[in-house]
mmCIF file of N, CA and C in Angstrom:
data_model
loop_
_atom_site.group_PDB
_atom_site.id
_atom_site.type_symbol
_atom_site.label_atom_id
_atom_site.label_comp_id
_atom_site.label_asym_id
_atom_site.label_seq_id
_atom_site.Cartn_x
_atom_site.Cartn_y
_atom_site.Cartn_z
ATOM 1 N N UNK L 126 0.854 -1.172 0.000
ATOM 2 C CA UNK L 126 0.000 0.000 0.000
ATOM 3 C C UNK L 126 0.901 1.236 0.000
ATOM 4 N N UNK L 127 0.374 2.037 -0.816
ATOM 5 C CA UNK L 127 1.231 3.071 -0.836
ATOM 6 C C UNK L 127 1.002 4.229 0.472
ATOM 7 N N UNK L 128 1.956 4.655 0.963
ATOM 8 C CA UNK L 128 2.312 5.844 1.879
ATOM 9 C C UNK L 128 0.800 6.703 1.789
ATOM 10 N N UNK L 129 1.214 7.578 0.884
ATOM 11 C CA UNK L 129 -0.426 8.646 0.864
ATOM 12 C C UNK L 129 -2.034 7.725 0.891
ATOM 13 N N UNK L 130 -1.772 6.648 0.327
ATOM 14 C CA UNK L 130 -3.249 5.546 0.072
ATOM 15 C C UNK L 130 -2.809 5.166 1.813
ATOM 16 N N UNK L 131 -1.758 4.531 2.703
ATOM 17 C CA UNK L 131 -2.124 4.477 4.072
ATOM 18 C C UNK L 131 -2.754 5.672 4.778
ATOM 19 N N UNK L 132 -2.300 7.292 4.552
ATOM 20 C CA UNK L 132 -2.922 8.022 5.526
ATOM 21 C C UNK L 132 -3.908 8.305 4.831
ATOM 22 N N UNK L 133 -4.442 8.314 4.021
ATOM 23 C CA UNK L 133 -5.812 8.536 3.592
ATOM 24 C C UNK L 133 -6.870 7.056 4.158
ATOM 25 N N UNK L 134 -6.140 5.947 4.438
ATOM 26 C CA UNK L 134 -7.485 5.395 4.882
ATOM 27 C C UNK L 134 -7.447 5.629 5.920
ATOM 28 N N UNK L 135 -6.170 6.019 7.122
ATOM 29 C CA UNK L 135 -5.888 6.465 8.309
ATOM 30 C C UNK L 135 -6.956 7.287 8.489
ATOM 31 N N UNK L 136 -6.665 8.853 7.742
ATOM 32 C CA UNK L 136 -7.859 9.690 8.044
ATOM 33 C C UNK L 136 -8.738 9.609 8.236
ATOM 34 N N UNK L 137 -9.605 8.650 6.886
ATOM 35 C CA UNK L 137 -10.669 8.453 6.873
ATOM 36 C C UNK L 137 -11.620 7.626 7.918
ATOM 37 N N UNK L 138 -10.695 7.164 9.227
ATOM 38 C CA UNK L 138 -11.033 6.140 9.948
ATOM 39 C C UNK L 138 -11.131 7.082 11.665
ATOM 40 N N UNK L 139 -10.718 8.051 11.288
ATOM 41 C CA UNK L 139 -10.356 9.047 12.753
ATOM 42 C C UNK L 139 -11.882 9.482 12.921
ATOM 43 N N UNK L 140 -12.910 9.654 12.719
ATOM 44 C CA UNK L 140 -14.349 9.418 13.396
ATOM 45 C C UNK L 140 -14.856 8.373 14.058
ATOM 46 N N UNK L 141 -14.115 7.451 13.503
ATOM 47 C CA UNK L 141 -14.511 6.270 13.858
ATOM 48 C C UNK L 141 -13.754 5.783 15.103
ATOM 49 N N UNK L 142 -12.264 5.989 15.001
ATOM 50 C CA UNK L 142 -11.462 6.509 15.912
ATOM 51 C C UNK L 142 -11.796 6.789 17.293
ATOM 52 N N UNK L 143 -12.284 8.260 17.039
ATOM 53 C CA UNK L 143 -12.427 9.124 17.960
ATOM 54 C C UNK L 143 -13.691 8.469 18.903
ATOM 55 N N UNK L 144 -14.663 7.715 18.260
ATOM 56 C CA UNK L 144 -16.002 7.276 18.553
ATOM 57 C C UNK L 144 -15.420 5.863 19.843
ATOM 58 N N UNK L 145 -14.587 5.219 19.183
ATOM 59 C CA UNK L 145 -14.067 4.096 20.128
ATOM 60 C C UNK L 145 -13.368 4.404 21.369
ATOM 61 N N UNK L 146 -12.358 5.508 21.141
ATOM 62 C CA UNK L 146 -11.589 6.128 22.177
ATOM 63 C C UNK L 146 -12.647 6.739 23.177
ATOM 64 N N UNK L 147 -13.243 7.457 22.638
ATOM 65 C CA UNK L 147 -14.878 7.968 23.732
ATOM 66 C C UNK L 147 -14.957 6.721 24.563
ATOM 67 N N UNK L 148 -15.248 5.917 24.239
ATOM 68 C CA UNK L 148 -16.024 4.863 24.769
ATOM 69 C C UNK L 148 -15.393 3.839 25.328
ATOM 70 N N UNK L 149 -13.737 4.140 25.194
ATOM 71 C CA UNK L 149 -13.020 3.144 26.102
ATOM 72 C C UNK L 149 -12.533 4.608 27.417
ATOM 73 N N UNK L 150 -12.650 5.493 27.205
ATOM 74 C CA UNK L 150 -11.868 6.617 27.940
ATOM 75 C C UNK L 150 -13.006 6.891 28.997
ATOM 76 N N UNK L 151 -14.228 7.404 27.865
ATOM 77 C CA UNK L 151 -15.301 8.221 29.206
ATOM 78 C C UNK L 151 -14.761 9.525 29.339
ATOM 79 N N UNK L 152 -13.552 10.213 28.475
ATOM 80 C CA UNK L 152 -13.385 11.481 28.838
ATOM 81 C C UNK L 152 -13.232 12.191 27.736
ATOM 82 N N UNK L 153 -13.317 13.127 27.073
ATOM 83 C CA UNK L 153 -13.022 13.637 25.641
ATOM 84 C C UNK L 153 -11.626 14.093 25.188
ATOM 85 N N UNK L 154 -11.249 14.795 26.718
ATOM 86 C CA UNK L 154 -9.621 15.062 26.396
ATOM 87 C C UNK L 154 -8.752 13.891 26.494
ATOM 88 N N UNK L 155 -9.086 12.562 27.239
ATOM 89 C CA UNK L 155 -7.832 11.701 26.889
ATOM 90 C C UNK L 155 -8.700 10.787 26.144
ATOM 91 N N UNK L 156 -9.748 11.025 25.356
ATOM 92 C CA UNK L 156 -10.074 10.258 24.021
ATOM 93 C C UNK L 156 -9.512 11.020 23.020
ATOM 94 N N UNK L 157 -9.118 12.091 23.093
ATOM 95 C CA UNK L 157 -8.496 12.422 21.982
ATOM 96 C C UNK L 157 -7.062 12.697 21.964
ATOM 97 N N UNK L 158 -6.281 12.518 23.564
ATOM 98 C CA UNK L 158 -4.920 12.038 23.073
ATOM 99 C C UNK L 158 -4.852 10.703 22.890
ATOM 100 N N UNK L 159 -5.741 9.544 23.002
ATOM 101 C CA UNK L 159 -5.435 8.123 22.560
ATOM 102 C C UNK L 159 -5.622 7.769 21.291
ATOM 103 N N UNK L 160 -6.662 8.718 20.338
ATOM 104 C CA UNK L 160 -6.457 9.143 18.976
ATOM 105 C C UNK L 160 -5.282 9.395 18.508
ATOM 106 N N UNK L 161 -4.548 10.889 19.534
ATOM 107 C CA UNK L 161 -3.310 10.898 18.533
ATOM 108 C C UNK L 161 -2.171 10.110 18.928
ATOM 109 N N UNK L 162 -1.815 9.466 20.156
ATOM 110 C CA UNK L 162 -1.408 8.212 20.506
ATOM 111 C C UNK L 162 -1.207 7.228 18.957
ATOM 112 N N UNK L 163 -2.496 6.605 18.575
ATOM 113 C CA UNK L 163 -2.693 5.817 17.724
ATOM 114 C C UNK L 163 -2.828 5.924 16.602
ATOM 115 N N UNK L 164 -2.939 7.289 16.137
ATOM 116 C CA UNK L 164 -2.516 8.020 14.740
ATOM 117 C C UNK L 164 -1.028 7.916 14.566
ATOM 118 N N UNK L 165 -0.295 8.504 15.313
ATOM 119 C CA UNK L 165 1.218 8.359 15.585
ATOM 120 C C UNK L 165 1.735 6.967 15.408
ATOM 121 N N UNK L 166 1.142 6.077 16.360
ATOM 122 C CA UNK L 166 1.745 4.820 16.262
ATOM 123 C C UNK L 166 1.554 3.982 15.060
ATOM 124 N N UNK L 167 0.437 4.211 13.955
ATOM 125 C CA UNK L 167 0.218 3.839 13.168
ATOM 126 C C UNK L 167 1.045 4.331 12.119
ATOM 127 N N UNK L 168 1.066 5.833 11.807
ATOM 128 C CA UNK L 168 2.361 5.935 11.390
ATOM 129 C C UNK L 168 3.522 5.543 11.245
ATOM 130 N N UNK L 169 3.920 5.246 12.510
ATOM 131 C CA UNK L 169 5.467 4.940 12.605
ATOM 132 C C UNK L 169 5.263 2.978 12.528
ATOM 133 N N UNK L 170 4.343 2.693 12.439
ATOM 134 C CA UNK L 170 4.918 1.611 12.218
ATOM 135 C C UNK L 170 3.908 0.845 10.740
ATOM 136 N N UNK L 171 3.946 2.072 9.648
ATOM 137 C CA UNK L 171 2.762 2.063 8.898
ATOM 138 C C UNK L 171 3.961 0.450 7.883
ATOM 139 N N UNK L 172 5.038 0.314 7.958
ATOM 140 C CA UNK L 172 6.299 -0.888 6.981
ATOM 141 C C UNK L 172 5.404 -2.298 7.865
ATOM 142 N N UNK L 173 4.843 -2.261 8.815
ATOM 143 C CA UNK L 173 4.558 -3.486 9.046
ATOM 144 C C UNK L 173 3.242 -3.781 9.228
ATOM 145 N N UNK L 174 2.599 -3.185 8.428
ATOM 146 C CA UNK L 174 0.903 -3.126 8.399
ATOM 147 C C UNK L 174 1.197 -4.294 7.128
ATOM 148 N N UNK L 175 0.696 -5.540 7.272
ATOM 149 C CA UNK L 175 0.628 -5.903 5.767
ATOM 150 C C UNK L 175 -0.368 -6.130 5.206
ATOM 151 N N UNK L 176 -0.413 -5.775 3.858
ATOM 152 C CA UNK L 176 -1.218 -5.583 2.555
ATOM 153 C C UNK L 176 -2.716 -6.636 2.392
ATOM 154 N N UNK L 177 -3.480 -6.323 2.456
ATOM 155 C CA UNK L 177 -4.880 -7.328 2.255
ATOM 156 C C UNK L 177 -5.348 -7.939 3.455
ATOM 157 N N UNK L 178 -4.800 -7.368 4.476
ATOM 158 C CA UNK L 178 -5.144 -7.642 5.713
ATOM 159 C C UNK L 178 -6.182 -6.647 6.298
ATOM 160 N N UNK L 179 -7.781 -6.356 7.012
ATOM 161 C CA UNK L 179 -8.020 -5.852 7.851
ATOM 162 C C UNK L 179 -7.881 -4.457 8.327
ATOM 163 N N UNK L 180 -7.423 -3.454 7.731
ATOM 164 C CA UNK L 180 -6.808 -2.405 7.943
ATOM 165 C C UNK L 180 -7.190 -1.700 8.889
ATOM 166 N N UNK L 181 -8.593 -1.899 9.057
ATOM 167 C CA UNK L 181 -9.529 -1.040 10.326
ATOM 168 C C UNK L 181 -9.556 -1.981 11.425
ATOM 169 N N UNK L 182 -9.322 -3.260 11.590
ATOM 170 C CA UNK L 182 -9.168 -3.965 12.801
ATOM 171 C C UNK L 182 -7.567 -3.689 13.269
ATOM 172 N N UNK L 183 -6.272 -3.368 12.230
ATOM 173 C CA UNK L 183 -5.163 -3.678 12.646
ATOM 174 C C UNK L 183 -5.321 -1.888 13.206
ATOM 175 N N UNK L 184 -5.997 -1.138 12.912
ATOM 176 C CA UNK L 184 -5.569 0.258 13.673
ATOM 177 C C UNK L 184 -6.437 0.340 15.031
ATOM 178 N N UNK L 185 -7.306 -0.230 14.998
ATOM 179 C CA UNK L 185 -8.627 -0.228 16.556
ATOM 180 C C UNK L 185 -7.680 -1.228 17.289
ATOM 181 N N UNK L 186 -6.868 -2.210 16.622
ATOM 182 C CA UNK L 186 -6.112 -3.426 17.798
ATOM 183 C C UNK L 186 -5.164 -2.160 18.682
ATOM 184 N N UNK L 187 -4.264 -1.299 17.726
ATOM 185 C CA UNK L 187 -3.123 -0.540 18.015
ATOM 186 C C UNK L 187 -3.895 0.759 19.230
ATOM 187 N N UNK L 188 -5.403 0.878 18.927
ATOM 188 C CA UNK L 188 -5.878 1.881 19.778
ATOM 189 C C UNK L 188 -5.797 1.091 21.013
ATOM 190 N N UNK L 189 -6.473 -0.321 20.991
ATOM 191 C CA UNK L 189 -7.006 -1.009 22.558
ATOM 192 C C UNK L 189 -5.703 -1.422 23.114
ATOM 193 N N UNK L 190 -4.632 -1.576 22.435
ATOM 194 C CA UNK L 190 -3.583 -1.694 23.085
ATOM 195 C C UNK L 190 -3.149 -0.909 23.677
ATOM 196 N N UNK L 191 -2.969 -0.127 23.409
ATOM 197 C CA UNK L 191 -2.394 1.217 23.533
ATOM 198 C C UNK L 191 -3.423 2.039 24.947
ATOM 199 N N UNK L 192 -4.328 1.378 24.669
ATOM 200 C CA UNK L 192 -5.362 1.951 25.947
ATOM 201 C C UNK L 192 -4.992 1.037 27.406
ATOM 202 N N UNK L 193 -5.123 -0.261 26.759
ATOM 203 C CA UNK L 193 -4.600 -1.274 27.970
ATOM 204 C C UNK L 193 -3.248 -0.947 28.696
ATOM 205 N N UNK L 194 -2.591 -0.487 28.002
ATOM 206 C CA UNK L 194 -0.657 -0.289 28.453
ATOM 207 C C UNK L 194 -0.915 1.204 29.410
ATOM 208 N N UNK L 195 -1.859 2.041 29.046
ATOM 209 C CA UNK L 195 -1.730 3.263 29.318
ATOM 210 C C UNK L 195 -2.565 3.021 30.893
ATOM 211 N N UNK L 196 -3.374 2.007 30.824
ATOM 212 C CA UNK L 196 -4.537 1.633 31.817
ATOM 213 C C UNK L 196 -3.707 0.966 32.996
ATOM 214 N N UNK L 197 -2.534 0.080 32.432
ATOM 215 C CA UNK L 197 -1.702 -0.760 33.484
ATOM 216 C C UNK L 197 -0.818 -0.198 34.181
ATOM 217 N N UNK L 198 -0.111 1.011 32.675
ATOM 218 C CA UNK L 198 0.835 1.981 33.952
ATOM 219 C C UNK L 198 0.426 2.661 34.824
ATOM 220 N N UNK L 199 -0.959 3.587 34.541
ATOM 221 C CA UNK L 199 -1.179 4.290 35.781
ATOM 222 C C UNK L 199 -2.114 3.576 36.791
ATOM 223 N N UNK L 200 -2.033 2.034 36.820
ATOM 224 C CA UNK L 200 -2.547 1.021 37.590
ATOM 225 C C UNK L 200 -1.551 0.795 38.830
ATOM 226 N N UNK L 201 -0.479 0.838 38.159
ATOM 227 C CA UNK L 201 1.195 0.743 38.643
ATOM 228 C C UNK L 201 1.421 1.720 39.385
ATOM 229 N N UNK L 202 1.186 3.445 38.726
ATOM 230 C CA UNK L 202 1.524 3.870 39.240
ATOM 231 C C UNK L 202 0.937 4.703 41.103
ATOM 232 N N UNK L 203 -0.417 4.067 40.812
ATOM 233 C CA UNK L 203 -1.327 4.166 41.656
ATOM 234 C C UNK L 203 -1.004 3.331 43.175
ATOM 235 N N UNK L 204 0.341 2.596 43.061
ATOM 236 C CA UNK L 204 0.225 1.425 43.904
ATOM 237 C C UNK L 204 0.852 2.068 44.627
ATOM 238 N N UNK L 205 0.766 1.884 46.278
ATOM 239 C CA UNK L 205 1.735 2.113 47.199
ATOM 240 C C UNK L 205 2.736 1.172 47.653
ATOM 241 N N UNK L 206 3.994 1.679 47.227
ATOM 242 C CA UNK L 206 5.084 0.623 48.434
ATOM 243 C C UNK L 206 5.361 0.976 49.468
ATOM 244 N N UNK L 207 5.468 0.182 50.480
ATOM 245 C CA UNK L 207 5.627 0.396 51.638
ATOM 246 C C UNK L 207 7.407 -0.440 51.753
ATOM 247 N N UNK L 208 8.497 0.863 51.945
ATOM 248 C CA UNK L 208 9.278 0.511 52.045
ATOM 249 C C UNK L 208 9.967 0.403 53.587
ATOM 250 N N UNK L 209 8.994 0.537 54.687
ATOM 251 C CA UNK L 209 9.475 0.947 55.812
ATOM 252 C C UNK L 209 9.542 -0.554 56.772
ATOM 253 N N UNK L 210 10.633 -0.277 57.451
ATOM 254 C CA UNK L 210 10.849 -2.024 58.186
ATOM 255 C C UNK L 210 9.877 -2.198 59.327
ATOM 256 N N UNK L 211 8.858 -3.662 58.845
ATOM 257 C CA UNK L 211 8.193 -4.344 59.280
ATOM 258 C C UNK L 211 6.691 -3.984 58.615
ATOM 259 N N UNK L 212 6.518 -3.209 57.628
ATOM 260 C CA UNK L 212 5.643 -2.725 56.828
ATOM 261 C C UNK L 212 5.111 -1.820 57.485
ATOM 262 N N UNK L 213 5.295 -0.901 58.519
ATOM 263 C CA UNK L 213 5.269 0.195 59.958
ATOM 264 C C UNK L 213 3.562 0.761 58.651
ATOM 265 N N UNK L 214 3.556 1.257 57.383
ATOM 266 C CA UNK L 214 2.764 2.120 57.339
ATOM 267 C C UNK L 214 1.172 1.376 56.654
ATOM 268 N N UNK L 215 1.875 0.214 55.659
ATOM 269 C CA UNK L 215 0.501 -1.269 55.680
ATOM 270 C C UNK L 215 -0.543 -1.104 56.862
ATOM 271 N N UNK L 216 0.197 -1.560 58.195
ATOM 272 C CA UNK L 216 -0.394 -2.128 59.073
ATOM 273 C C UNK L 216 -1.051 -0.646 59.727
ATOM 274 N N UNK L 217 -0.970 0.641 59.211
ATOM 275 C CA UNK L 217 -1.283 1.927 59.693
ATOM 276 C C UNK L 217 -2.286 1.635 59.238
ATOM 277 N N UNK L 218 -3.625 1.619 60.567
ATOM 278 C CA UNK L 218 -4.417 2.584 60.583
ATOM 279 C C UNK L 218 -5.260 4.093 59.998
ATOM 280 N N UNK L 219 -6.263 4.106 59.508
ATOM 281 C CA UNK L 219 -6.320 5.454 58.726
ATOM 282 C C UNK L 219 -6.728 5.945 59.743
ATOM 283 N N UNK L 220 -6.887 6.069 61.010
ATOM 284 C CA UNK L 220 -7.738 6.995 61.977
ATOM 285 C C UNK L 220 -6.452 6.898 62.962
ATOM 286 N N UNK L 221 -5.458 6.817 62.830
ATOM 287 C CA UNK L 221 -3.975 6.734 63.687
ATOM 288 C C UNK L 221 -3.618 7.858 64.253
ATOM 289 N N UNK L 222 -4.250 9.574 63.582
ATOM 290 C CA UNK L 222 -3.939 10.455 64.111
ATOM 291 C C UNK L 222 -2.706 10.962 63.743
ATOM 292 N N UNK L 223 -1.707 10.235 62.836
ATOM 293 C CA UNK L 223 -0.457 10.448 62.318
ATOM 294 C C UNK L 223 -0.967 11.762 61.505
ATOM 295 N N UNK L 224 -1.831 12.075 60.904
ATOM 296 C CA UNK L 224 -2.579 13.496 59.915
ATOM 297 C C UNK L 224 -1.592 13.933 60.673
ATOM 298 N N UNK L 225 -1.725 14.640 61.936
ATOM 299 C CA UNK L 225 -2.156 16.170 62.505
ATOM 300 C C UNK L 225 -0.471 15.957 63.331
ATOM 301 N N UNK L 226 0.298 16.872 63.517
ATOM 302 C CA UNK L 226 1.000 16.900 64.173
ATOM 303 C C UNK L 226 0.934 17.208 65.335
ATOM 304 N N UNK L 227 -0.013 17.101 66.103
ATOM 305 C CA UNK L 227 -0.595 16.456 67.648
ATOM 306 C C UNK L 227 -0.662 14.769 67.973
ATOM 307 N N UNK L 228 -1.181 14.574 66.872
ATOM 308 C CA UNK L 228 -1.258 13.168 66.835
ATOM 309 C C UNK L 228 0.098 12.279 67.442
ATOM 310 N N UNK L 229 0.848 12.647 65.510
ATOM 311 C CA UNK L 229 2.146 12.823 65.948
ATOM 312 C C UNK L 229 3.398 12.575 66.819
ATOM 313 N N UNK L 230 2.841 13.574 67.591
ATOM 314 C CA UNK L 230 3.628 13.947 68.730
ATOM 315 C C UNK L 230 3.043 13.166 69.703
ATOM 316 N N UNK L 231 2.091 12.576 69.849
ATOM 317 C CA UNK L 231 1.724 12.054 70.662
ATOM 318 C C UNK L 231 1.653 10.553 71.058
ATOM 319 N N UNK L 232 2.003 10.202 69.735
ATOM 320 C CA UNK L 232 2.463 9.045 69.107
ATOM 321 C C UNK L 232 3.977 8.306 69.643
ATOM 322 N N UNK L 233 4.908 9.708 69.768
ATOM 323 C CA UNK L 233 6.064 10.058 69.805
ATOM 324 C C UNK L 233 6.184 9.474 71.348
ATOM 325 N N UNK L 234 4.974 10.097 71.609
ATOM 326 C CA UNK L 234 5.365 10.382 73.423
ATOM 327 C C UNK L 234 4.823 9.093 73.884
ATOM 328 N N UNK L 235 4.274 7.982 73.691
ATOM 329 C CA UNK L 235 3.674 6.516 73.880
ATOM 330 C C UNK L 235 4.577 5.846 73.899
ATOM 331 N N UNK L 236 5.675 5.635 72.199
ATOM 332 C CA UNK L 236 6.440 5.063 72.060
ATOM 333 C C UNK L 236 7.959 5.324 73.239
ATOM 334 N N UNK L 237 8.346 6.743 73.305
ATOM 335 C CA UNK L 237 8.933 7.020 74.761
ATOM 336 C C UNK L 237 8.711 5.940 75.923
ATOM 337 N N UNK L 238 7.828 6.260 76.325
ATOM 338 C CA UNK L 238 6.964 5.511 77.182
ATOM 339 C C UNK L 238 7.436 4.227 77.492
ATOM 340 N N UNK L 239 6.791 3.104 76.560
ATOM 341 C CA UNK L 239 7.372 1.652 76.437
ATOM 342 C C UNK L 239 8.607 2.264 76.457
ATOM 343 N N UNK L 240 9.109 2.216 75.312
ATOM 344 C CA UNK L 240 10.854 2.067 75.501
ATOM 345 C C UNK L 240 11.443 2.105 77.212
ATOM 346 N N UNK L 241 11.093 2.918 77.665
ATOM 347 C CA UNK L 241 11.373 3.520 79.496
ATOM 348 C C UNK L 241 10.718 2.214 80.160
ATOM 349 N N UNK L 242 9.862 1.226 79.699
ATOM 350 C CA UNK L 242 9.204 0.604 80.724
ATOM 351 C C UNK L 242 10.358 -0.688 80.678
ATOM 352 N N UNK L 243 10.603 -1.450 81.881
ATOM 353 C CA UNK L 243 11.148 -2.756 82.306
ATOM 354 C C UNK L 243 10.997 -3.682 80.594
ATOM 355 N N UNK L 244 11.655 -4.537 80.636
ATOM 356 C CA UNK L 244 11.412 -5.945 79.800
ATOM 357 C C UNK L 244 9.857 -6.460 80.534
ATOM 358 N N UNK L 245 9.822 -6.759 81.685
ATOM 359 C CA UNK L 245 8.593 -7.285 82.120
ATOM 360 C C UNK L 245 7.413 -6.651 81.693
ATOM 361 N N UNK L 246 7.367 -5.624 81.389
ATOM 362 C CA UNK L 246 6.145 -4.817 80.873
ATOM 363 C C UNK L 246 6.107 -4.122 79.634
ATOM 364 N N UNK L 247 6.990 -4.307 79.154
ATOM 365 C CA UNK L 247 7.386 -3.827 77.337
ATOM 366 C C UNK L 247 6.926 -5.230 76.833
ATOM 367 N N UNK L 248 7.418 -5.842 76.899
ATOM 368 C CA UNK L 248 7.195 -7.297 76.049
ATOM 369 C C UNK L 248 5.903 -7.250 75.442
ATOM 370 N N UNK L 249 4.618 -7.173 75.965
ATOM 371 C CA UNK L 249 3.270 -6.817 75.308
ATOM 372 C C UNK L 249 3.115 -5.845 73.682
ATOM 373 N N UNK L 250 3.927 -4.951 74.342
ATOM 374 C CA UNK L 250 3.525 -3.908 73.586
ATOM 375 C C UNK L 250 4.866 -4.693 72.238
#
């Protein structure tokens, strides 16, 4: 297929495009960067589109992919690690009071506390 005959069916497919991206996104502004996402990528990899194949399934595959990868990284990036020894912030509590620097501090002043108490009466805690 020739170069100008690929972006002309390209073009001609960006309503159609835009209609799928809607509807995997739910948002208009990142349905229409996953358009140009997949305009782009189709481009650049227009040498390995081959000939008599599907042309409108091989560019909607390159959109849903491209949606899935984009869906997993900020899946990823959504995750919390907890790099602190014994998993100290996992096992945190959301009502711990750590917010407020009263809390905090008060937190501060417990742990004091034990530490100062005997083996016989630390051991619990």
């Amino acid at each position: 297929m020739a170069t100008t005959q690929f972006q002309n069916n390209l073009m001609c497919l960006q309503s159609n495009l835009l209609n799928f991206a809607m509807m995997l996104t739910q948002n208009r502004d990142n349905a229409y960067d996953l358009l140009q996402d997949t305009t782009l990528k189709a481009l650049d990899n227009e040498d390995k589109y081959a000939e008599h194949t599907n042309f409108k399934g091989w560019v909607f595959t390159i959109m849903r992919n491209i949606f899935i990868n984009n869906y997993r990284k900020a899946s990823r990036a959504a995750t919390v690690v907890d790099q602190t020894e014994d998993l100290y912030h996992l096992n945190l509590c959301q009502d711990s009071g750590f917010e407020t620097p009263e809390g905090s501090f008060g937190a501060n002043e417990i742990t004091a506390a034990i530490n100062e108490m005997t083996d016989e009466f630390r051991v619990p805690y």
